[in-house]
Coordinates of N, CA and C in Angstrom, one line a residue:
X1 N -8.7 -16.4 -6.8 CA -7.6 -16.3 -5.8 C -8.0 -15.2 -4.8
X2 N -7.9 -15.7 -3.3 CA -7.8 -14.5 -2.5 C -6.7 -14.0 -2.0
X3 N -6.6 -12.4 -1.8 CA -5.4 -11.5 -2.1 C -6.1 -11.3 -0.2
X4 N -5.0 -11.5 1.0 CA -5.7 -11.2 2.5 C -4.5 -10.1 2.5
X5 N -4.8 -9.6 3.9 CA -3.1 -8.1 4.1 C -4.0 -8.0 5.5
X6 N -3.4 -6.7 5.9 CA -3.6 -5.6 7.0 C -3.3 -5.0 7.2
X7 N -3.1 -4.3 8.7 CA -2.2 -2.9 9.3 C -0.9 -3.8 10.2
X8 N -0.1 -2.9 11.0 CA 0.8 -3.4 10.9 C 0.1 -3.8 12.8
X9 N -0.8 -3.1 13.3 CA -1.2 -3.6 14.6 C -2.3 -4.9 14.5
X10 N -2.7 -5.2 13.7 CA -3.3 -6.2 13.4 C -4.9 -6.0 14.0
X11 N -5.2 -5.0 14.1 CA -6.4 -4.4 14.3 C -7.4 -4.6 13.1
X12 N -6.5 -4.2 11.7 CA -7.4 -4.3 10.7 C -7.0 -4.7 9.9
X13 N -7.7 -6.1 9.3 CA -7.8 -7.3 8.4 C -8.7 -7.2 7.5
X14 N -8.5 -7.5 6.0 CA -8.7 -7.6 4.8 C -9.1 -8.9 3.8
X15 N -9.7 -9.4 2.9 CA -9.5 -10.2 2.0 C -10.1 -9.5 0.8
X16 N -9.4 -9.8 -0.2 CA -9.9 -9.4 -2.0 C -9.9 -10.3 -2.2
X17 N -11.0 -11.3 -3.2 CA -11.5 -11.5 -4.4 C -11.2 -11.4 -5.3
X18 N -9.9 -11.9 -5.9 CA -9.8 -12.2 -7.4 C -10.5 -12.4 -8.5
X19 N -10.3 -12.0 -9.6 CA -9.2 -11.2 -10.2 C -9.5 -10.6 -10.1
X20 N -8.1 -9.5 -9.6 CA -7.5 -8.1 -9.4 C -7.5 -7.7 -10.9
X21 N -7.5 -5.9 -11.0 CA -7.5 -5.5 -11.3 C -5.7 -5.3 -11.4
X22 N -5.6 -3.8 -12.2 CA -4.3 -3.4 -12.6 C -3.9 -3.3 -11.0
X23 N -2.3 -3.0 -11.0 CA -1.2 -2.7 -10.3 C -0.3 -1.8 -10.5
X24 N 0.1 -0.5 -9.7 CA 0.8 0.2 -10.1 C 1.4 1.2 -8.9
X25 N 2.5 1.8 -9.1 CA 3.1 2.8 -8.5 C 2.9 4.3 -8.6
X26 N 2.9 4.9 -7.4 CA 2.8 6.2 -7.8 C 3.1 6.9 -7.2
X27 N 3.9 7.9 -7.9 CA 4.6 8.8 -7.3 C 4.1 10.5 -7.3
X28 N 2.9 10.6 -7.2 CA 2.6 11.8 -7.1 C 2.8 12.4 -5.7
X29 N 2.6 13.7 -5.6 CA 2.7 14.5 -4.3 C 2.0 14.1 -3.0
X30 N 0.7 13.7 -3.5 CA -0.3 13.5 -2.4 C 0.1 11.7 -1.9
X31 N 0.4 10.9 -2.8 CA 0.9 9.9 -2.7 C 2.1 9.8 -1.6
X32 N 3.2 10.7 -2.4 CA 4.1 10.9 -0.8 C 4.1 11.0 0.1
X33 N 3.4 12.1 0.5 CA 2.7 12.3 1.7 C 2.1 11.6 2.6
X34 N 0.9 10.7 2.1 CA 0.0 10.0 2.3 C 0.6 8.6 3.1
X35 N 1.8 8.2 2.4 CA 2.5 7.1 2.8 C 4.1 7.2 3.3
X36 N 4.4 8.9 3.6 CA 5.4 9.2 3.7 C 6.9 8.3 3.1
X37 N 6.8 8.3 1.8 CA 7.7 7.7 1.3 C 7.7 7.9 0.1
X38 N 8.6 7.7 -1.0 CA 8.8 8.4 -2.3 C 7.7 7.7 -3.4
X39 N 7.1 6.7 -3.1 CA 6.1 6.7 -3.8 C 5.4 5.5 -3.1
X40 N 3.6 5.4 -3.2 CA 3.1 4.1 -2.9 C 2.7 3.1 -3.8
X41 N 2.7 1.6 -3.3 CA 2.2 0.9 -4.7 C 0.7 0.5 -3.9
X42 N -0.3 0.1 -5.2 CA -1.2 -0.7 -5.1 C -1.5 -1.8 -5.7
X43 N -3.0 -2.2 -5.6 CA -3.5 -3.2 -6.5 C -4.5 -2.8 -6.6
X44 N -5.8 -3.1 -7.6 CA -7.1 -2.4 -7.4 C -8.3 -3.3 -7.7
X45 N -9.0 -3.6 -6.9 CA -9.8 -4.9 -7.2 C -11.7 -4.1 -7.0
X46 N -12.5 -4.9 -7.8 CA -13.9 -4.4 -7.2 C -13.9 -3.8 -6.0
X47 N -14.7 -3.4 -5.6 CA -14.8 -2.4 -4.0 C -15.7 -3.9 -3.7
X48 N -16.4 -4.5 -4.0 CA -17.5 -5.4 -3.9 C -17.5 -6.5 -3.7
X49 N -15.7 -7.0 -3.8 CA -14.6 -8.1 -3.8 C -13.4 -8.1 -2.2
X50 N -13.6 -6.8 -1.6 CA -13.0 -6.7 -0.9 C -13.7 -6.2 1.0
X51 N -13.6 -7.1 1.8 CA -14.4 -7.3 3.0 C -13.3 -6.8 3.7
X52 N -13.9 -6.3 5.0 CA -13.0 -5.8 6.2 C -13.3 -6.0 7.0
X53 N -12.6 -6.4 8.4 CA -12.8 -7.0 9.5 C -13.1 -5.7 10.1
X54 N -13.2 -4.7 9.6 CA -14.2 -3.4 10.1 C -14.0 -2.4 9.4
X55 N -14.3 -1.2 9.2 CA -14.6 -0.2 8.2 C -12.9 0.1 8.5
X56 N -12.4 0.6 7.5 CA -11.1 1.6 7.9 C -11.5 2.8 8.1
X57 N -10.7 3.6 9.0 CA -10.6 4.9 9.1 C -10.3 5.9 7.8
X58 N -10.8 7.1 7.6 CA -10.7 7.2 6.2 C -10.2 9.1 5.9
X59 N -9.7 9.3 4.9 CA -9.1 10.8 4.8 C -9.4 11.3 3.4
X60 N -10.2 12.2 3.2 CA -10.6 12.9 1.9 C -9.4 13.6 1.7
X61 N -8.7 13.0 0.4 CA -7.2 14.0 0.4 C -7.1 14.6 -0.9
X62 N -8.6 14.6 -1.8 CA -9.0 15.4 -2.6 C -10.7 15.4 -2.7
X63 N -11.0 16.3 -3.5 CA -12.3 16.2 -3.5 C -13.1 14.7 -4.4
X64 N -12.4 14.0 -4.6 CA -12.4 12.5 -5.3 C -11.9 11.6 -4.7
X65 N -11.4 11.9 -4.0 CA -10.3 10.4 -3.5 C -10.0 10.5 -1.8
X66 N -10.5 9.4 -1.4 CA -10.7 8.7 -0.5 C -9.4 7.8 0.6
X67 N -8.7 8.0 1.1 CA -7.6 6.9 1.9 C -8.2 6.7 3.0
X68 N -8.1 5.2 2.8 CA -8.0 4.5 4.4 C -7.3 3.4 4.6
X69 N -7.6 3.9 6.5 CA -5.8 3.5 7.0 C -6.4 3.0 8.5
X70 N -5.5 2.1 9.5 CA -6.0 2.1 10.9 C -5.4 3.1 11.7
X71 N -6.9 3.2 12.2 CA -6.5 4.3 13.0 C -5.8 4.0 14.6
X72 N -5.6 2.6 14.6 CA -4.4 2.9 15.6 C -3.6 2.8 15.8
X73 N -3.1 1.9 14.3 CA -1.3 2.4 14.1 C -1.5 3.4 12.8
X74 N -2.1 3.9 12.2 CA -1.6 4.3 10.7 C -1.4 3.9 10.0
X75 N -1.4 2.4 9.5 CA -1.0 2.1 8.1 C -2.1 2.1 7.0
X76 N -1.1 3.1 5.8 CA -2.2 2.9 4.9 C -2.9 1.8 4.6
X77 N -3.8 2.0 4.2 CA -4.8 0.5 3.6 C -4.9 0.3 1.9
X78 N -5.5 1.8 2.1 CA -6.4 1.6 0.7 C -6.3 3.4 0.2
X79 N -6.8 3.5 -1.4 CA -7.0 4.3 -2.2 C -8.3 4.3 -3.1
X80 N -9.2 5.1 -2.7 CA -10.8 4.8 -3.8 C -11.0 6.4 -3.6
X81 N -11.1 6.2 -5.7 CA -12.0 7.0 -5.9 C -13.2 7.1 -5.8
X82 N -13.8 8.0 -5.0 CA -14.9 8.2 -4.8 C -16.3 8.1 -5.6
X83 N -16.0 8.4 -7.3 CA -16.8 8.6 -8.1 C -16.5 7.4 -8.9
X84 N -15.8 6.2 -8.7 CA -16.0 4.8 -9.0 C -16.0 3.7 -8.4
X85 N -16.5 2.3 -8.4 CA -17.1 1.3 -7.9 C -15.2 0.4 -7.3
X86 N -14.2 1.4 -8.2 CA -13.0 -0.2 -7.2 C -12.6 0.7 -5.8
X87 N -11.8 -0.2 -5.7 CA -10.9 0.4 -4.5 C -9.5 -0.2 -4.4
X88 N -8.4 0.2 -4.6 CA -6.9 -0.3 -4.5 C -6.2 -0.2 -3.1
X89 N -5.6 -1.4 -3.0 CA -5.1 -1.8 -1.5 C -3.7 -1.5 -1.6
X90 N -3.1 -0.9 -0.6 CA -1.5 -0.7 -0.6 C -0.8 -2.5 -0.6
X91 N 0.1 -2.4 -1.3 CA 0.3 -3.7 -2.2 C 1.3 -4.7 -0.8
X92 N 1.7 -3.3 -0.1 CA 3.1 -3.8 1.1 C 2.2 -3.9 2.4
X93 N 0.7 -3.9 2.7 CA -0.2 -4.3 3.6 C -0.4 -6.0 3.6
X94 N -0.5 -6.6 1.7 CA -0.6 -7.4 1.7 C 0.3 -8.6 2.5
X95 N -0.6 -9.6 2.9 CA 0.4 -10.6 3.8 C 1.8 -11.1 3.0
X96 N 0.9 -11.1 1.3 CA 2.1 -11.9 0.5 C 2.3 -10.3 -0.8
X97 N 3.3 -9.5 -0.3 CA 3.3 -8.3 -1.5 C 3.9 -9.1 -2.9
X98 N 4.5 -10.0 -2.7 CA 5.2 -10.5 -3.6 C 4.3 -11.2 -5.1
X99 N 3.4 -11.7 -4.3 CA 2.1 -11.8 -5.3 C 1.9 -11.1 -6.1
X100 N 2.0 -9.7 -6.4 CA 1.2 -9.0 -7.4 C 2.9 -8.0 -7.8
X101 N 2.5 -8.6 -9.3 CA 4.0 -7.6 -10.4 C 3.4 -6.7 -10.6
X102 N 4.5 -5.3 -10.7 CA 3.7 -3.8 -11.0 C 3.6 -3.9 -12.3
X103 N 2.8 -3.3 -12.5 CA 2.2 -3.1 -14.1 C 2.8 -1.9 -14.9
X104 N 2.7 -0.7 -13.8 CA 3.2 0.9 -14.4 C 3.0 1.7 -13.2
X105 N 3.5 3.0 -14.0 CA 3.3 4.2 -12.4 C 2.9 5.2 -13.1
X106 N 2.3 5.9 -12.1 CA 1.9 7.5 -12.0 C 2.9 8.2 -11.9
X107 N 2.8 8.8 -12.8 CA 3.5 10.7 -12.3 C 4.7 10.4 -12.2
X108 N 5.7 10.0 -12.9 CA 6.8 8.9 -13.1 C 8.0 10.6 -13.1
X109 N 7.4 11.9 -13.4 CA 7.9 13.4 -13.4 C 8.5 13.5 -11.5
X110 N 7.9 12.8 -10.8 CA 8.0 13.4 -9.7 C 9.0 12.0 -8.6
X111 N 9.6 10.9 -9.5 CA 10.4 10.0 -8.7 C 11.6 11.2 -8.2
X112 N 11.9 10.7 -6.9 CA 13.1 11.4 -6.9 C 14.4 10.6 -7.3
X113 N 15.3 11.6 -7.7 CA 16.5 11.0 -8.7 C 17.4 10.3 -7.6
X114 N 17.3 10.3 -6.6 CA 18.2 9.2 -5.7 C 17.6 7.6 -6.1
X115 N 16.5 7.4 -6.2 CA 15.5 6.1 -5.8 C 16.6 5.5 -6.8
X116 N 17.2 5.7 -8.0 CA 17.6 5.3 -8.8 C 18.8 4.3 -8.4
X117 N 19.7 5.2 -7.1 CA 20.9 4.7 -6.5 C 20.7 4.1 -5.4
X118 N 19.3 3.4 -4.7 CA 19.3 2.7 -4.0 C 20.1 1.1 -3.7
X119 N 20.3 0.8 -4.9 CA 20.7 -0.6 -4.8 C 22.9 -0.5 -4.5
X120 N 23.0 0.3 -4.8 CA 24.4 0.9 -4.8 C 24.8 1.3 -3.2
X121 N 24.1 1.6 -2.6 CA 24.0 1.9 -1.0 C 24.8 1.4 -0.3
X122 N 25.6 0.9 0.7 CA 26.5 0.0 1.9 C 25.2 -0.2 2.3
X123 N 25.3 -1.5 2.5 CA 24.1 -2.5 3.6 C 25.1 -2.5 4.7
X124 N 23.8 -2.6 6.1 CA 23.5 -2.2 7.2 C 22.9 -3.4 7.1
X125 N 23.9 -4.9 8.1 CA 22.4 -5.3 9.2 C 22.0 -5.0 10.1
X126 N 20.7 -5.1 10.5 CA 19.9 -4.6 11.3 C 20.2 -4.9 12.8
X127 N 20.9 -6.3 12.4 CA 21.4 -6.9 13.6 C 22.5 -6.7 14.3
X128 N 23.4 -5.8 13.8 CA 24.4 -4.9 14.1 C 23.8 -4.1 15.5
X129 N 23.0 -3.7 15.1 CA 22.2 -2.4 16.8 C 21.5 -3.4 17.5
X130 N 21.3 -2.6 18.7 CA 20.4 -2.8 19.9 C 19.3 -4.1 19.5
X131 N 19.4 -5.5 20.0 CA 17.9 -6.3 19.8 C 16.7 -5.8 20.2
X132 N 15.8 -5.5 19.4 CA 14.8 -5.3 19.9 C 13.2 -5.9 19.7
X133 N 12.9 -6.3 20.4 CA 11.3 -7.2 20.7 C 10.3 -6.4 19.5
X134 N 10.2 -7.0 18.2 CA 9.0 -6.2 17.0 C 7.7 -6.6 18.1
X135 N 7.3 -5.6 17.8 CA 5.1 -5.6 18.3 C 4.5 -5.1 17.1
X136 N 4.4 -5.2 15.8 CA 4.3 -5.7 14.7 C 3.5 -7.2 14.5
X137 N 2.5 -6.6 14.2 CA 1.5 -8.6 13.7 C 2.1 -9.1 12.6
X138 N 2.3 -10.3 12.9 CA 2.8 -10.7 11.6 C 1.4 -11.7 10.5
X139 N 2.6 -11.2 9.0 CA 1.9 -11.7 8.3 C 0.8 -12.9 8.6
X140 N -0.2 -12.9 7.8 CA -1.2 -14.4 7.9 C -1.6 -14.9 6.3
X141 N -0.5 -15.3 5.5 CA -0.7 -15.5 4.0 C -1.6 -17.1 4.6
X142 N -2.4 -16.8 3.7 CA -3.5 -17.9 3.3 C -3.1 -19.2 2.6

């Protein structure tokens, strides 16, 4: 099965090579940051299974670990440890995120306690405010 995704400018395009590896969430510090939001998910397939319509741009955000992202909108891409052969794709780049169930999370100490009361929230449509023209590529599920 091929797993395809990209950035949100459509600059940079992807396909994995099935079977994937695990799936998971995570909420660590650097994770936050990295994807500015309370946690990122991935998937993680061979590094040797996954082709790119050109190198991503890339950020050493430890001395092991590797992020890349395009550099001309910023969307995360990817997560690789340096010192092993996979590489995990942010799971909401993919064309179809729905494809892949989470398995587990990281650092499950550091959710913040609101994420819990999300679903309890007043919905807002979107379509209430100003229309506005997305410049956003859209999906290309295979």
């Amino acid at each position: 099965m091929a797993f395809t995704g990209g950035c949100q400018c459509g600059r940079m395009r992807y396909s994995a090579e099935g079977p994937r590896d695990r799936s998971s969430v995570c909420y660590c510090r650097m994770c936050q940051k990295a994807g500015g939001a309370p946690f990122m998910a991935f998937v993680r397939f061979p590094a040797a299974r996954v082709s790119w319509s050109a190198p991503p741009a890339t950020f050493a955000s430890s001395e092991a670990v590797e992020r890349g992202f395009c550099s001309a909108c910023g969307t995360p891409l990817s997560y690789r440890d340096t010192r092993g052969t996979d590489v995990s794709l942010t799971i909401y780049s993919l064309d179809d995120p729905g494809a892949v169930d989470l398995e587990f999370c990281f650092s499950p100490e550091r959710k913040p306690p609101w994420l819990d009361a999300l679903e309890d929230l007043r919905p807002v449509d979107l379509q209430d405010g100003p229309a506005l023209a997305s410049l956003q590529h859209p999906d290309r599920p295979d």
